[in-house]
PDB file of C-alpha atoms in Angstrom:
ATOM      1  CA  MET A 956       3.954-103.112-156.747  1.00  0.00           C
ATOM      2  CA  LEU A 957       5.700-101.653-154.333  1.00  0.00           C
ATOM      3  CA  VAL A 958       5.308-104.257-152.159  1.00  0.00           C
ATOM      4  CA  GLN A 959       6.944-106.096-154.604  1.00  0.00           C
ATOM      5  CA  THR A 960      10.184-103.965-155.198  1.00  0.00           C
ATOM      6  CA  ILE A 961      10.266-103.933-151.454  1.00  0.00           C
ATOM      7  CA  ILE A 962      10.657-107.498-150.951  1.00  0.00           C
ATOM      8  CA  PHE A 963      12.408-107.573-154.068  1.00  0.00           C
ATOM      9  CA  ALA A 964      14.882-105.143-152.782  1.00  0.00           C
ATOM     10  CA  GLU A 965      15.539-106.850-149.550  1.00  0.00           C
ATOM     11  CA  ALA A 966      15.737-110.661-151.491  1.00  0.00           C
ATOM     12  CA  ALA A 967      18.939-108.606-154.073  1.00  0.00           C
ATOM     13  CA  ALA A 968      20.946-106.807-150.863  1.00  0.00           C
ATOM     14  CA  PRO A 969      24.203-108.256-151.091  1.00  0.00           C
ATOM     15  CA  LEU A 970      25.187-110.222-147.807  1.00  0.00           C
ATOM     16  CA  LEU A 971      28.117-109.261-145.545  1.00  0.00           C
ATOM     17  CA  PRO A 972      31.140-112.501-145.615  1.00  0.00           C
ATOM     18  CA  PHE A 973      31.155-112.248-141.938  1.00  0.00           C
ATOM     19  CA  PRO A 974      28.751-110.836-139.212  1.00  0.00           C
ATOM     20  CA  PRO A 975      29.520-107.703-138.625  1.00  0.00           C
ATOM     21  CA  ILE A 976      31.035-108.695-134.738  1.00  0.00           C
ATOM     22  CA  VAL A 977      33.591-109.920-136.666  1.00  0.00           C
ATOM     23  CA  PHE A 978      33.832-107.136-138.499  1.00  0.00           C
ATOM     24  CA  ALA A 979      33.991-104.582-135.340  1.00  0.00           C
ATOM     25  CA  LEU A 980      36.252-107.072-133.731  1.00  0.00           C
ATOM     26  CA  ILE A 981      38.892-106.868-136.409  1.00  0.00           C
ATOM     27  CA  ALA A 982      38.442-103.219-136.074  1.00  0.00           C
ATOM     28  CA  ALA A 983      39.718-103.274-133.175  1.00  0.00           C
ATOM     29  CA  SER A 984      42.225-105.964-132.847  1.00  0.00           C
ATOM     30  CA  ILE A 985      43.931-103.569-135.707  1.00  0.00           C
ATOM     31  CA  PHE A 986      43.383-100.609-133.699  1.00  0.00           C
ATOM     32  CA  VAL A 987      44.612-102.643-130.267  1.00  0.00           C
ATOM     33  CA  ALA A 988      47.957-103.316-133.217  1.00  0.00           C
ATOM     34  CA  LEU A 989      48.388 -99.934-133.942  1.00  0.00           C
ATOM     35  CA  GLY A 990      47.768 -98.542-130.301  1.00  0.00           C
ATOM     36  CA  PHE A 991      50.713-100.791-129.025  1.00  0.00           C
ATOM     37  CA  VAL A 992      53.366-100.245-131.961  1.00  0.00           C
ATOM     38  CA  ILE A 993      52.550 -96.305-131.295  1.00  0.00           C
ATOM     39  CA  TRP A 994      52.971 -97.476-127.491  1.00  0.00           C
ATOM     40  CA  SER A 995      56.447 -99.042-127.232  1.00  0.00           C
ATOM     41  CA  PHE A 996      57.951 -95.823-129.071  1.00  0.00           C
ATOM     42  CA  ARG A 997      57.164 -93.792-126.151  1.00  0.00           C
ATOM     43  CA  ASP A 998      59.685 -91.774-125.296  1.00  0.00           C
ATOM     44  CA  VAL A 999      62.106 -92.495-127.903  1.00  0.00           C
ATOM     45  CA  ALA A1000      63.694 -88.954-128.370  1.00  0.00           C
ATOM     46  CA  ASN A1001      64.495 -89.006-124.433  1.00  0.00           C
ATOM     47  CA  ARG A1002      66.436 -92.377-125.283  1.00  0.00           C
ATOM     48  CA  HIS A1003      68.751 -90.799-127.551  1.00  0.00           C
ATOM     49  CA  SER A1004      69.360 -87.540-126.195  1.00  0.00           C
ATOM     50  CA  HIS A1005      72.552 -87.924-125.705  1.00  0.00           C
ATOM     51  CA  LYS A1006      73.732 -87.627-129.762  1.00  0.00           C
ATOM     52  CA  THR A1007      72.162 -84.499-130.191  1.00  0.00           C
ATOM     53  CA  SER A1008      73.560 -82.879-126.978  1.00  0.00           C
ATOM     54  CA  GLY A1009      75.822 -81.030-129.139  1.00  0.00           C
ATOM     55  CA  SER A1010      73.760 -79.744-132.093  1.00  0.00           C
ATOM     56  CA  SER A1011      71.687 -76.878-131.021  1.00  0.00           C
ATOM     57  CA  GLY A1012      68.229 -76.949-131.397  1.00  0.00           C
ATOM     58  CA  HIS A1013      65.940 -74.444-133.406  1.00  0.00           C
ATOM     59  CA  ASP A1014      64.276 -73.403-129.774  1.00  0.00           C
ATOM     60  CA  THR A1015      67.966 -72.930-128.937  1.00  0.00           C
ATOM     61  CA  ALA A1016      68.521 -68.991-128.190  1.00  0.00           C
ATOM     62  CA  SER A1017      72.479 -68.447-130.941  1.00  0.00           C
ATOM     63  CA  GLY A1018      72.746 -65.063-130.227  1.00  0.00           C
ATOM     64  CA  THR A1019      72.044 -63.321-133.287  1.00  0.00           C
ATOM     65  CA  ASP A1020      68.463 -62.975-134.394  1.00  0.00           C
ATOM     66  CA  HIS A1021      67.852 -64.103-137.786  1.00  0.00           C
ATOM     67  CA  HIS A1022      64.066 -62.702-138.392  1.00  0.00           C
TER      68      HIS A1022
END
């Protein structure tokens, strides 16, 4: 009885549409593509620093304490 249950459970297992290595390659390629997107936006804040030179940020002291 136990042997038949194991055989039926093994035979009824769903088959993957691709081999597992294909899923790994798809995941790796998505990871590399997203990494390239992140890499392409590096140093964006420094490229546009001339647009924000007149405004004060959160870290600049304005002479008064607002807390």
